[in-house]
């Protein structure tokens, strides 16, 4: 087994390693590219990975079929993180940066796009049930604030005032949401329990 490359590199579906040049790398169909993909769905110069300081960015070079980061087409240059998946044509590469395998900030990166109804954790879209999304949206609008079970019940269950919702249902919903958004649901870092008072969402 080959030793781990010293700097950032890509792995393809066959686990081949493509070590990136110090400053930038072009992926495309042309033989002059740093990483060549022989596919009609790939433009001659399709995408570029470029370094800015200690960070690496992925940008599309006006390709016909687009460049995808973690299954979403990128409209502009996007910062890369260790473990990101880059899709070009039919090929999916994984970006590796040994310098960032230990994150400075271990808290998951939560993004709630209310207009689109999309939730991303560490820039990967997650699927939530309607109740899970309603709970997250409510807490996100009040992030940093402690929300009681009564407040959550009224916000998420229309029938709450009639007395048909119990604490265990709210607790179970919180538990399910944690499995979707937390790296380690048993040790939550985003959706916190404030003993005796309720729940609080931090970050995002």
mmCIF file of C-alpha atoms in Angstrom:
data_model
loop_
_atom_site.group_PDB
_atom_site.id
_atom_site.type_symbol
_atom_site.label_atom_id
_atom_site.label_comp_id
_atom_site.label_asym_id
_atom_site.label_seq_id
_atom_site.Cartn_x
_atom_site.Cartn_y
_atom_site.Cartn_z
ATOM 1 C CA UNK A 1 0.000 0.000 0.000
ATOM 2 C CA UNK A 2 1.428 3.372 -1.005
ATOM 3 C CA UNK A 3 2.204 5.921 1.718
ATOM 4 C CA UNK A 4 -0.226 8.791 2.207
ATOM 5 C CA UNK A 5 0.743 11.762 0.008
ATOM 6 C CA UNK A 6 2.190 14.700 1.996
ATOM 7 C CA UNK A 7 -0.206 17.334 0.649
ATOM 8 C CA UNK A 8 -3.731 17.649 -0.761
ATOM 9 C CA UNK A 9 -4.749 14.974 -3.261
ATOM 10 C CA UNK A 10 -7.776 13.429 -4.952
ATOM 11 C CA UNK A 11 -8.839 9.806 -4.990
ATOM 12 C CA UNK A 12 -10.971 8.447 -7.829
ATOM 13 C CA UNK A 13 -13.480 5.551 -7.682
ATOM 14 C CA UNK A 14 -10.626 3.070 -8.285
ATOM 15 C CA UNK A 15 -8.810 4.529 -5.233
ATOM 16 C CA UNK A 16 -6.040 5.944 -7.413
ATOM 17 C CA UNK A 17 -4.399 8.981 -5.837
ATOM 18 C CA UNK A 18 -3.918 12.193 -7.833
ATOM 19 C CA UNK A 19 -1.493 14.470 -5.998
ATOM 20 C CA UNK A 20 -2.302 18.140 -6.577
ATOM 21 C CA UNK A 21 0.360 20.600 -7.774
ATOM 22 C CA UNK A 22 1.352 23.259 -5.221
ATOM 23 C CA UNK A 23 -0.919 26.048 -6.500
ATOM 24 C CA UNK A 24 -3.610 24.791 -8.884
ATOM 25 C CA UNK A 25 -4.815 21.798 -10.880
ATOM 26 C CA UNK A 26 -7.096 21.662 -13.916
ATOM 27 C CA UNK A 27 -9.436 18.709 -14.456
ATOM 28 C CA UNK A 28 -10.751 18.069 -17.943
ATOM 29 C CA UNK A 29 -10.715 16.050 -21.153
ATOM 30 C CA UNK A 30 -7.629 17.692 -22.690
ATOM 31 C CA UNK A 31 -4.400 15.736 -22.362
ATOM 32 C CA UNK A 32 -2.702 18.884 -21.029
ATOM 33 C CA UNK A 33 -4.881 18.842 -17.889
ATOM 34 C CA UNK A 34 -3.412 17.829 -14.540
ATOM 35 C CA UNK A 35 -6.185 15.248 -14.103
ATOM 36 C CA UNK A 36 -7.526 13.849 -17.384
ATOM 37 C CA UNK A 37 -11.009 12.336 -17.775
ATOM 38 C CA UNK A 38 -11.654 10.755 -21.174
ATOM 39 C CA UNK A 39 -15.393 11.351 -21.393
ATOM 40 C CA UNK A 40 -17.653 13.218 -23.802
ATOM 41 C CA UNK A 41 -19.519 14.644 -20.783
ATOM 42 C CA UNK A 42 -16.373 16.401 -19.606
ATOM 43 C CA UNK A 43 -15.247 19.690 -21.147
ATOM 44 C CA UNK A 44 -11.663 20.131 -22.353
ATOM 45 C CA UNK A 45 -10.883 22.288 -19.324
ATOM 46 C CA UNK A 46 -13.760 21.515 -16.989
ATOM 47 C CA UNK A 47 -12.829 22.632 -13.477
ATOM 48 C CA UNK A 48 -9.913 23.998 -11.489
ATOM 49 C CA UNK A 49 -8.741 23.427 -7.946
ATOM 50 C CA UNK A 50 -6.689 26.375 -6.751
ATOM 51 C CA UNK A 51 -4.908 27.268 -3.573
ATOM 52 C CA UNK A 52 -5.349 30.534 -1.676
ATOM 53 C CA UNK A 53 -3.128 30.597 1.370
ATOM 54 C CA UNK A 54 -3.898 27.431 3.329
ATOM 55 C CA UNK A 55 -7.282 26.932 1.665
ATOM 56 C CA UNK A 56 -8.240 25.159 -1.570
ATOM 57 C CA UNK A 57 -11.135 26.192 -3.786
ATOM 58 C CA UNK A 58 -13.057 24.412 -6.538
ATOM 59 C CA UNK A 59 -14.311 26.412 -9.513
ATOM 60 C CA UNK A 60 -16.101 25.475 -12.702
ATOM 61 C CA UNK A 61 -14.438 26.698 -15.898
ATOM 62 C CA UNK A 62 -17.637 27.290 -17.863
ATOM 63 C CA UNK A 63 -18.170 23.589 -18.513
ATOM 64 C CA UNK A 64 -21.203 22.347 -20.426
ATOM 65 C CA UNK A 65 -22.422 19.874 -17.805
ATOM 66 C CA UNK A 66 -21.327 21.633 -14.642
ATOM 67 C CA UNK A 67 -19.175 20.767 -11.663
ATOM 68 C CA UNK A 68 -20.743 19.308 -8.533
ATOM 69 C CA UNK A 69 -19.594 19.524 -4.923
ATOM 70 C CA UNK A 70 -21.268 17.048 -2.558
ATOM 71 C CA UNK A 71 -24.013 16.423 -5.152
ATOM 72 C CA UNK A 72 -24.830 20.111 -5.691
ATOM 73 C CA UNK A 73 -23.837 22.090 -8.792
ATOM 74 C CA UNK A 74 -21.534 24.949 -7.870
ATOM 75 C CA UNK A 75 -22.438 28.417 -9.196
ATOM 76 C CA UNK A 76 -19.185 30.026 -7.984
ATOM 77 C CA UNK A 77 -15.827 29.007 -6.491
ATOM 78 C CA UNK A 78 -16.364 26.969 -3.323
ATOM 79 C CA UNK A 79 -13.923 26.258 -0.509
ATOM 80 C CA UNK A 80 -12.968 22.592 -0.207
ATOM 81 C CA UNK A 81 -12.758 20.578 2.978
ATOM 82 C CA UNK A 82 -11.243 17.218 3.682
ATOM 83 C CA UNK A 83 -13.628 14.477 2.553
ATOM 84 C CA UNK A 84 -15.591 16.592 0.046
ATOM 85 C CA UNK A 85 -16.830 14.800 -3.062
ATOM 86 C CA UNK A 86 -16.283 16.407 -6.463
ATOM 87 C CA UNK A 87 -18.375 15.110 -9.380
ATOM 88 C CA UNK A 88 -17.216 15.784 -12.943
ATOM 89 C CA UNK A 89 -18.988 13.898 -15.698
ATOM 90 C CA UNK A 90 -19.477 10.349 -14.424
ATOM 91 C CA UNK A 91 -16.435 10.462 -12.138
ATOM 92 C CA UNK A 92 -16.613 11.216 -8.421
ATOM 93 C CA UNK A 93 -13.374 12.308 -6.759
ATOM 94 C CA UNK A 94 -12.792 12.643 -3.023
ATOM 95 C CA UNK A 95 -10.698 15.590 -1.878
ATOM 96 C CA UNK A 96 -8.153 14.863 0.853
ATOM 97 C CA UNK A 97 -6.182 17.439 2.781
ATOM 98 C CA UNK A 98 -4.095 15.798 5.530
ATOM 99 C CA UNK A 99 -3.445 19.190 7.134
ATOM 100 C CA UNK A 100 -7.138 19.623 7.960
ATOM 101 C CA UNK A 101 -8.158 16.131 9.027
ATOM 102 C CA UNK A 102 -8.282 17.472 12.581
ATOM 103 C CA UNK A 103 -10.635 20.386 12.391
ATOM 104 C CA UNK A 104 -9.983 23.530 14.332
ATOM 105 C CA UNK A 105 -13.717 23.735 14.974
ATOM 106 C CA UNK A 106 -15.292 20.324 15.633
ATOM 107 C CA UNK A 107 -18.844 21.729 15.744
ATOM 108 C CA UNK A 108 -20.809 20.601 12.658
ATOM 109 C CA UNK A 109 -21.410 23.320 10.079
ATOM 110 C CA UNK A 110 -25.198 23.749 9.947
ATOM 111 C CA UNK A 111 -26.924 25.698 7.178
ATOM 112 C CA UNK A 112 -30.683 26.196 7.052
ATOM 113 C CA UNK A 113 -31.892 27.679 3.765
ATOM 114 C CA UNK A 114 -35.464 28.526 4.734
ATOM 115 C CA UNK A 115 -36.338 29.964 1.311
ATOM 116 C CA UNK A 116 -35.414 26.709 -0.425
ATOM 117 C CA UNK A 117 -36.394 24.415 2.434
ATOM 118 C CA UNK A 118 -32.917 22.864 2.353
ATOM 119 C CA UNK A 119 -30.781 21.858 5.321
ATOM 120 C CA UNK A 120 -27.071 21.109 4.982
ATOM 121 C CA UNK A 121 -24.681 19.717 7.552
ATOM 122 C CA UNK A 122 -21.014 20.162 6.693
ATOM 123 C CA UNK A 123 -22.302 21.313 3.274
ATOM 124 C CA UNK A 124 -24.104 18.044 2.570
ATOM 125 C CA UNK A 125 -27.877 18.139 2.157
ATOM 126 C CA UNK A 126 -29.803 16.120 4.747
ATOM 127 C CA UNK A 127 -33.365 14.858 4.461
ATOM 128 C CA UNK A 128 -35.734 15.725 7.295
ATOM 129 C CA UNK A 129 -39.311 14.718 7.967
ATOM 130 C CA UNK A 130 -41.848 17.586 8.063
ATOM 131 C CA UNK A 131 -41.865 17.542 11.889
ATOM 132 C CA UNK A 132 -38.060 17.429 12.078
ATOM 133 C CA UNK A 133 -37.828 20.376 9.694
ATOM 134 C CA UNK A 134 -40.491 22.325 11.623
ATOM 135 C CA UNK A 135 -38.565 21.806 14.861
ATOM 136 C CA UNK A 136 -35.243 22.805 13.310
ATOM 137 C CA UNK A 137 -36.721 25.875 11.613
ATOM 138 C CA UNK A 138 -38.306 27.013 14.883
ATOM 139 C CA UNK A 139 -35.084 26.577 16.859
ATOM 140 C CA UNK A 140 -33.009 28.115 14.068
ATOM 141 C CA UNK A 141 -35.139 31.263 14.091
ATOM 142 C CA UNK A 142 -34.426 31.481 17.841
ATOM 143 C CA UNK A 143 -30.877 30.143 17.836
ATOM 144 C CA UNK A 144 -29.012 30.901 21.003
ATOM 145 C CA UNK A 145 -32.284 31.126 22.949
ATOM 146 C CA UNK A 146 -33.689 28.449 25.249
ATOM 147 C CA UNK A 147 -37.046 27.159 23.975
ATOM 148 C CA UNK A 148 -39.342 25.346 26.379
ATOM 149 C CA UNK A 149 -41.194 22.153 25.535
ATOM 150 C CA UNK A 150 -44.463 24.110 25.632
ATOM 151 C CA UNK A 151 -43.141 26.576 23.029
ATOM 152 C CA UNK A 152 -41.854 23.764 20.832
ATOM 153 C CA UNK A 153 -45.115 21.851 21.160
ATOM 154 C CA UNK A 154 -47.204 24.823 20.063
ATOM 155 C CA UNK A 155 -44.863 25.547 17.148
ATOM 156 C CA UNK A 156 -44.625 22.019 15.777
ATOM 157 C CA UNK A 157 -47.969 20.394 16.617
ATOM 158 C CA UNK A 158 -51.144 22.311 15.707
ATOM 159 C CA UNK A 159 -53.093 20.015 18.022
ATOM 160 C CA UNK A 160 -50.847 20.766 21.006
ATOM 161 C CA UNK A 161 -53.315 23.050 22.787
ATOM 162 C CA UNK A 162 -55.876 20.243 22.807
ATOM 163 C CA UNK A 163 -53.579 18.269 25.065
ATOM 164 C CA UNK A 164 -52.836 15.438 22.668
ATOM 165 C CA UNK A 165 -49.042 15.874 22.689
ATOM 166 C CA UNK A 166 -46.832 14.603 25.488
ATOM 167 C CA UNK A 167 -43.278 15.395 26.595
ATOM 168 C CA UNK A 168 -41.956 12.068 25.360
ATOM 169 C CA UNK A 169 -43.094 12.909 21.811
ATOM 170 C CA UNK A 170 -41.131 16.159 21.889
ATOM 171 C CA UNK A 171 -38.107 14.351 23.357
ATOM 172 C CA UNK A 172 -38.299 11.672 20.659
ATOM 173 C CA UNK A 173 -38.485 14.323 17.928
ATOM 174 C CA UNK A 174 -35.417 16.081 19.355
ATOM 175 C CA UNK A 175 -33.601 12.739 19.442
ATOM 176 C CA UNK A 176 -34.483 12.005 15.801
ATOM 177 C CA UNK A 177 -33.370 15.471 14.684
ATOM 178 C CA UNK A 178 -30.050 14.999 16.448
ATOM 179 C CA UNK A 179 -29.407 11.836 14.440
ATOM 180 C CA UNK A 180 -29.746 13.970 11.287
ATOM 181 C CA UNK A 181 -27.663 17.014 12.186
ATOM 182 C CA UNK A 182 -25.146 15.926 14.821
ATOM 183 C CA UNK A 183 -21.843 14.214 14.092
ATOM 184 C CA UNK A 184 -22.239 12.321 17.370
ATOM 185 C CA UNK A 185 -25.901 12.401 18.463
ATOM 186 C CA UNK A 186 -24.952 11.048 21.903
ATOM 187 C CA UNK A 187 -22.775 14.131 22.452
ATOM 188 C CA UNK A 188 -24.699 16.940 20.729
ATOM 189 C CA UNK A 189 -22.910 20.147 19.850
ATOM 190 C CA UNK A 190 -25.693 21.940 17.963
ATOM 191 C CA UNK A 191 -28.990 21.012 19.631
ATOM 192 C CA UNK A 192 -28.374 21.283 23.351
ATOM 193 C CA UNK A 193 -30.533 20.295 26.302
ATOM 194 C CA UNK A 194 -30.829 22.970 28.977
ATOM 195 C CA UNK A 195 -31.839 20.922 31.986
ATOM 196 C CA UNK A 196 -35.182 21.889 33.431
ATOM 197 C CA UNK A 197 -35.768 24.606 30.838
ATOM 198 C CA UNK A 198 -35.862 23.126 27.321
ATOM 199 C CA UNK A 199 -33.624 23.083 24.263
ATOM 200 C CA UNK A 200 -31.293 25.497 22.520
ATOM 201 C CA UNK A 201 -29.795 25.488 19.017
ATOM 202 C CA UNK A 202 -26.300 26.931 18.711
ATOM 203 C CA UNK A 203 -24.468 27.631 15.470
ATOM 204 C CA UNK A 204 -26.054 27.750 12.037
#
